[in-house]
Short mmCIF file of C-alpha atoms in Angstrom, two decimals:
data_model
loop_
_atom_site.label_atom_id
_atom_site.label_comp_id
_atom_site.label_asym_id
_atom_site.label_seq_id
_atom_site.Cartn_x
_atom_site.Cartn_y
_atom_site.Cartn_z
CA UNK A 1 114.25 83.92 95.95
CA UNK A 2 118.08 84.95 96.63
CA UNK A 3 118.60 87.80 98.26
CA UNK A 4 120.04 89.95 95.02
CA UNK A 5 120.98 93.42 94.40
CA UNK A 6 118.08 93.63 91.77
CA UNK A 7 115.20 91.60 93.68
CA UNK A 8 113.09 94.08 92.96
CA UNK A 9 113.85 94.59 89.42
CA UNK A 10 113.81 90.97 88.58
CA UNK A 11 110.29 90.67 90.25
CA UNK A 12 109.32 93.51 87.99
CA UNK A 13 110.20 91.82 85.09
CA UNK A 14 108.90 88.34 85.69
CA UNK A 15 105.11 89.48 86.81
CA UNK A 16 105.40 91.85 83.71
CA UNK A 17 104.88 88.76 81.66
CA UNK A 18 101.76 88.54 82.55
CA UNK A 19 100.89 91.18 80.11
CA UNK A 20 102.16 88.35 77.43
CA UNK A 21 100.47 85.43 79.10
CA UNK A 22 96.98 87.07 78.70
CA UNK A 23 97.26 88.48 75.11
CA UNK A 24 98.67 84.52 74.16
CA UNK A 25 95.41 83.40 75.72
CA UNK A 26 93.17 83.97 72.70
CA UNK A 27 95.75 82.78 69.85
CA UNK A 28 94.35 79.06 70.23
CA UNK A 29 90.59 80.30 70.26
CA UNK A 30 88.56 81.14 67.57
CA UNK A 31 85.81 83.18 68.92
CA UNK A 32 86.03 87.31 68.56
CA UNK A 33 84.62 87.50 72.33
CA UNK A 34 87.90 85.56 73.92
CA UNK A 35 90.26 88.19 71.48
CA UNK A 36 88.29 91.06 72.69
CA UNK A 37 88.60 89.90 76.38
CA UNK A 38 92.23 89.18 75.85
CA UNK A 39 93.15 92.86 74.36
CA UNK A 40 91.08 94.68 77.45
CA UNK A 41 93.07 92.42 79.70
CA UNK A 42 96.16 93.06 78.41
CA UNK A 43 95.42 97.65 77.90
CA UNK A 44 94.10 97.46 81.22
CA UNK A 45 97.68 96.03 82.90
CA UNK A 46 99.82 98.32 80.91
CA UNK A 47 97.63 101.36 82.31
CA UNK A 48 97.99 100.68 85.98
CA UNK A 49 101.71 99.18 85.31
CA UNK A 50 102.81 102.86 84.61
CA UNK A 51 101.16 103.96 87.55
CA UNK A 52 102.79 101.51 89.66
CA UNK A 53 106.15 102.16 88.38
CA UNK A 54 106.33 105.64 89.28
CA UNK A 55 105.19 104.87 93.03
CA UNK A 56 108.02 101.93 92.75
CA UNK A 57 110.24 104.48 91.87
CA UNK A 58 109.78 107.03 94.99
CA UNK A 59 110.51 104.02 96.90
CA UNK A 60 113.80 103.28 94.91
CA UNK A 61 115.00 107.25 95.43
CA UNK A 62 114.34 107.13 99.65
CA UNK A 63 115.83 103.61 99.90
CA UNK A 64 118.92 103.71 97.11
CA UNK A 65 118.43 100.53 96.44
CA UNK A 66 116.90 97.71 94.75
CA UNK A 67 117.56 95.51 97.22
CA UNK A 68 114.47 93.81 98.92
CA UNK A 69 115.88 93.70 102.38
CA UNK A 70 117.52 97.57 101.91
CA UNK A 71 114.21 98.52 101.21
CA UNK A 72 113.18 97.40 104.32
CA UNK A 73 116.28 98.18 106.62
CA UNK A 74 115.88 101.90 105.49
CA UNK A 75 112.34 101.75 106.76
CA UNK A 76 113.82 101.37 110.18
CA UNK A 77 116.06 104.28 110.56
CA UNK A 78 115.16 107.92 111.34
CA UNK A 79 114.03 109.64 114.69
CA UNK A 80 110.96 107.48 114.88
CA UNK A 81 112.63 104.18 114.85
CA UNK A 82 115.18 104.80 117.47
CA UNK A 83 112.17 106.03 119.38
CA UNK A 84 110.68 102.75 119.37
CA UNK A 85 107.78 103.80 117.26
CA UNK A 86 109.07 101.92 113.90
CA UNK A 87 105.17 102.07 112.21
CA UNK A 88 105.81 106.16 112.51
CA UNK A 89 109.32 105.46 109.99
CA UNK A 90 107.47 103.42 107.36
CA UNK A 91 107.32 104.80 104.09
CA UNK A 92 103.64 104.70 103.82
CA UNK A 93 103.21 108.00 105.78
CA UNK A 94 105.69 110.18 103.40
CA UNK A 95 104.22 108.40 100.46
CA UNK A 96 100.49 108.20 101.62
CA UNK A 97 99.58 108.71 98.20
CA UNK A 98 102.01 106.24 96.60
CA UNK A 99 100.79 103.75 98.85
CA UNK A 100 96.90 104.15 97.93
CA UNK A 101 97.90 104.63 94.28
CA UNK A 102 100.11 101.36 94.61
CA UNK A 103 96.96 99.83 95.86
CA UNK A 104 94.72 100.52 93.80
CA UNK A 105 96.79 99.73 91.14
CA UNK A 106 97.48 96.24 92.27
CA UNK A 107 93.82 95.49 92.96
CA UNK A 108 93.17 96.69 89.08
CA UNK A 109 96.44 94.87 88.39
CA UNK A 110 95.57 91.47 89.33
CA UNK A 111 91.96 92.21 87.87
CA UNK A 112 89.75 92.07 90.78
CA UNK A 113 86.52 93.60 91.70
CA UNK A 114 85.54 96.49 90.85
CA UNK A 115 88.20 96.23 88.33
CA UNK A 116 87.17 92.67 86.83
CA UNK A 117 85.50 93.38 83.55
CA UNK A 118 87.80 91.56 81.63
CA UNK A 119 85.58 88.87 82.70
CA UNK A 120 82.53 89.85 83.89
CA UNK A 121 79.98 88.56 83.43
CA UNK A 122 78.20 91.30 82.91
CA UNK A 123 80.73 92.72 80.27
CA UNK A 124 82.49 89.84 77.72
CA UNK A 125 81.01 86.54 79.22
CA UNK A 126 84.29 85.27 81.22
CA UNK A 127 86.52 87.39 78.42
CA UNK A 128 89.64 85.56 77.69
CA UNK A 129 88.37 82.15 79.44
CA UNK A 130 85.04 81.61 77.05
CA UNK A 131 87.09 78.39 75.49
CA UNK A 132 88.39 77.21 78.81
CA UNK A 133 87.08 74.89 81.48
CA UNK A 134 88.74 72.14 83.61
CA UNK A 135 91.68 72.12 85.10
CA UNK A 136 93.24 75.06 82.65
CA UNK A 137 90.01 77.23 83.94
CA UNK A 138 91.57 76.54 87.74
CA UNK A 139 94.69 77.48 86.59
CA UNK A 140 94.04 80.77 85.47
CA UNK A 141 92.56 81.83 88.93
CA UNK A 142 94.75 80.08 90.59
CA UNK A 143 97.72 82.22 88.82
CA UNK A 144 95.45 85.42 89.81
CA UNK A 145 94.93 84.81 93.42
CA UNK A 146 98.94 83.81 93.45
CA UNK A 147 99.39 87.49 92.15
CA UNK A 148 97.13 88.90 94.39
CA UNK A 149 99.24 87.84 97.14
CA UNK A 150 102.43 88.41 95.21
CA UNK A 151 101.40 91.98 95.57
CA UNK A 152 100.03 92.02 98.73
CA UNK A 153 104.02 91.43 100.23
CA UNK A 154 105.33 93.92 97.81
CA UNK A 155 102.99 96.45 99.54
CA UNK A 156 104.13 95.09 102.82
CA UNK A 157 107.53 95.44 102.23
CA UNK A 158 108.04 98.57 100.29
CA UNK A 159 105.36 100.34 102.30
CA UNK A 160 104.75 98.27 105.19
CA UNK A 161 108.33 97.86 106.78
CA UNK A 162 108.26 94.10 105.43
CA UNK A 163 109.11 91.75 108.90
CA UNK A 164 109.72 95.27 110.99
CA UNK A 165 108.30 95.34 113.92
CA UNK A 166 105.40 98.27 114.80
CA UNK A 167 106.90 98.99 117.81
CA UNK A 168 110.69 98.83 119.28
CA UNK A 169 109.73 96.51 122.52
CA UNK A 170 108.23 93.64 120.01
CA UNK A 171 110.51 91.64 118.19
CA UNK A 172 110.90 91.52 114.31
CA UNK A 173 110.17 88.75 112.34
CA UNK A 174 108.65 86.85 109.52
CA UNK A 175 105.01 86.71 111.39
CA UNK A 176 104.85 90.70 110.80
CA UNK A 177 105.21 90.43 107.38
CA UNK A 178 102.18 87.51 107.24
CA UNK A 179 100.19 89.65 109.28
CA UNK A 180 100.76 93.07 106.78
CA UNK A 181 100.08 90.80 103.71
CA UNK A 182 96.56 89.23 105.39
CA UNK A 183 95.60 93.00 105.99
CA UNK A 184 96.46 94.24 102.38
CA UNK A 185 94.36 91.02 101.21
CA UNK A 186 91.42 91.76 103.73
CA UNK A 187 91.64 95.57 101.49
CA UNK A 188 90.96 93.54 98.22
CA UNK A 189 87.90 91.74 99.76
CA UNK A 190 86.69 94.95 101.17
CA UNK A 191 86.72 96.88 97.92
CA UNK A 192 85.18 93.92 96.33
CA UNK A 193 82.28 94.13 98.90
CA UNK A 194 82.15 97.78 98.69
CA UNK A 195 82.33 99.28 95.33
CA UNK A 196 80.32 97.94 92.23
CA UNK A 197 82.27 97.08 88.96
CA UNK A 198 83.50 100.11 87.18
CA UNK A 199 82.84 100.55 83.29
CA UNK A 200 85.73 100.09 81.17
CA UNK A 201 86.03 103.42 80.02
CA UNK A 202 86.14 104.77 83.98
CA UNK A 203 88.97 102.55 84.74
CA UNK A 204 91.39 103.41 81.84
CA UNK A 205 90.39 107.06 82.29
CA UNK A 206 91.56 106.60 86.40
CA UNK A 207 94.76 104.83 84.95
CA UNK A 208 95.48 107.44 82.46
CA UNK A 209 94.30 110.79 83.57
CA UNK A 210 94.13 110.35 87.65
CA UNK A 211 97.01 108.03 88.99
CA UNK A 212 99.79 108.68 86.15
CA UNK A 213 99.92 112.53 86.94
CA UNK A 214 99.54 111.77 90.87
CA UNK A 215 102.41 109.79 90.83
CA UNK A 216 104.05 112.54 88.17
CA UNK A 217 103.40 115.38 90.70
CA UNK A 218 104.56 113.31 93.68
CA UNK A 219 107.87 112.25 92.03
CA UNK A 220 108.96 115.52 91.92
CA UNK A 221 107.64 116.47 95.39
CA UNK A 222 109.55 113.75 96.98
CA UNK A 223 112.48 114.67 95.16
CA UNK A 224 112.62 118.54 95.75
CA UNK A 225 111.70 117.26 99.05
CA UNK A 226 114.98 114.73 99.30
CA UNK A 227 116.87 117.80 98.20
CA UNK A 228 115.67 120.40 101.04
CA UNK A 229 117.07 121.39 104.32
CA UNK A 230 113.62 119.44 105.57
CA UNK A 231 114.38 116.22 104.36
CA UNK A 232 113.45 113.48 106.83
CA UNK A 233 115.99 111.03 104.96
CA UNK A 234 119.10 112.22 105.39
#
């Protein structure tokens, strides 16, 4: 991908058609189970898409930019990084909360455990996928695990300081951001060992009523916060 003024907008936009490509799943199937399936899928992204948005957007206000590589850059200024101790400058620790609501939210985004009832089995028999088998099946997972990873660097690089180096004597590079995506993955395998699958009504309710005012309240904290004699930005 270039390296574009509005890399992070246009990534926004392209993995919001996702949304699309799961309600379009059950127009060629005739069963009611595959349209139910489809319809949870596609309520369940626009929840935590909301959610996800607002975090995105504390990122946009500290970094002024939409620019991918700004967005990292900016994670390596402050008294921290010319300390040496870049990990201390990483927006995760002013936005703790951002980051675990940005987690979350991708882990319920991409629709993995303990957010998969779109097609558990326990739920709507495979949801969406009842008509589906083959190679078409593969495809669909193979589209979610490419997400899951998709988000995985987003984390890493709006949170993470992207290719930053942790520390000032190591040397930045491309290997740091590999190393902050496998750990982000390694979080959705842990939460799918950990936690058992939520019911439906639980996970729209932590969309609605938990993460969208968190992110709400935390807007306007980092905002005031910008705005103080204490900021840590300017």
């Amino acid at each position: 991908m270039p390296d574009v003024n509005a890399g992070l907008l246009f990534l926004l936009a392209i993995t919001s058609m996702e949304v699309v490509r799961r309600d379009r799943r059950r127009l060629g199937v005739e069963l009611e189970i595959p349209f139910l399936g489809s319809m949870r899928a596609a309520a369940q992204m626009v929840s935590y898409e909301v959610s996800m948005g607002f975090a995105l957007i504390c990122v946009l206000l500290i970094s002024s930019s939409l620019n991918l590589t700004d967005i990292v850059m900016s994670q390596n200024e402050g008294r921290f990084a010319d300390m040496g101790l870049g990990v201390l400058s990483w927006n995760w620790i002013p936005l703790f909360p951002m980051f675990v609501v940005y987690v979350i939210s991708g882990i319920a985004e991409t629709n993995r455990a303990p957010f998969d009832v779109v097609e558990g089995e326990a739920e709507v028999v495979a949801g969406h996928m009842v008509e589906y088998s083959g190679m078409t099946f593969a495809l669909f997972f193979l589209a979610e695990y490419a997400n899951m990873i998709l988000v995985s660097i987003l984390t890493s690089i709006l949170f993470l300081g992207g290719w930053l180096s942790p520390v000032g004597f190591l040397p930045d590079g491309f290997h740091w951001l590999a190393v902050k995506t496998a750990f982000i993955l390694l979080l959705f395998l842990w939460a799918r060992a950990t936690f058992p699958r939520f019911r439906y009504d639980h996970i729209m309710r932590l969309g609605w009523k938990v993460f969208i005012p968190v992110t709400l309240v935390w807007l306007f904290v980092v905002t005031v916060w910008m705005m103080s004699p204490l900021s840590i930005w300017s």
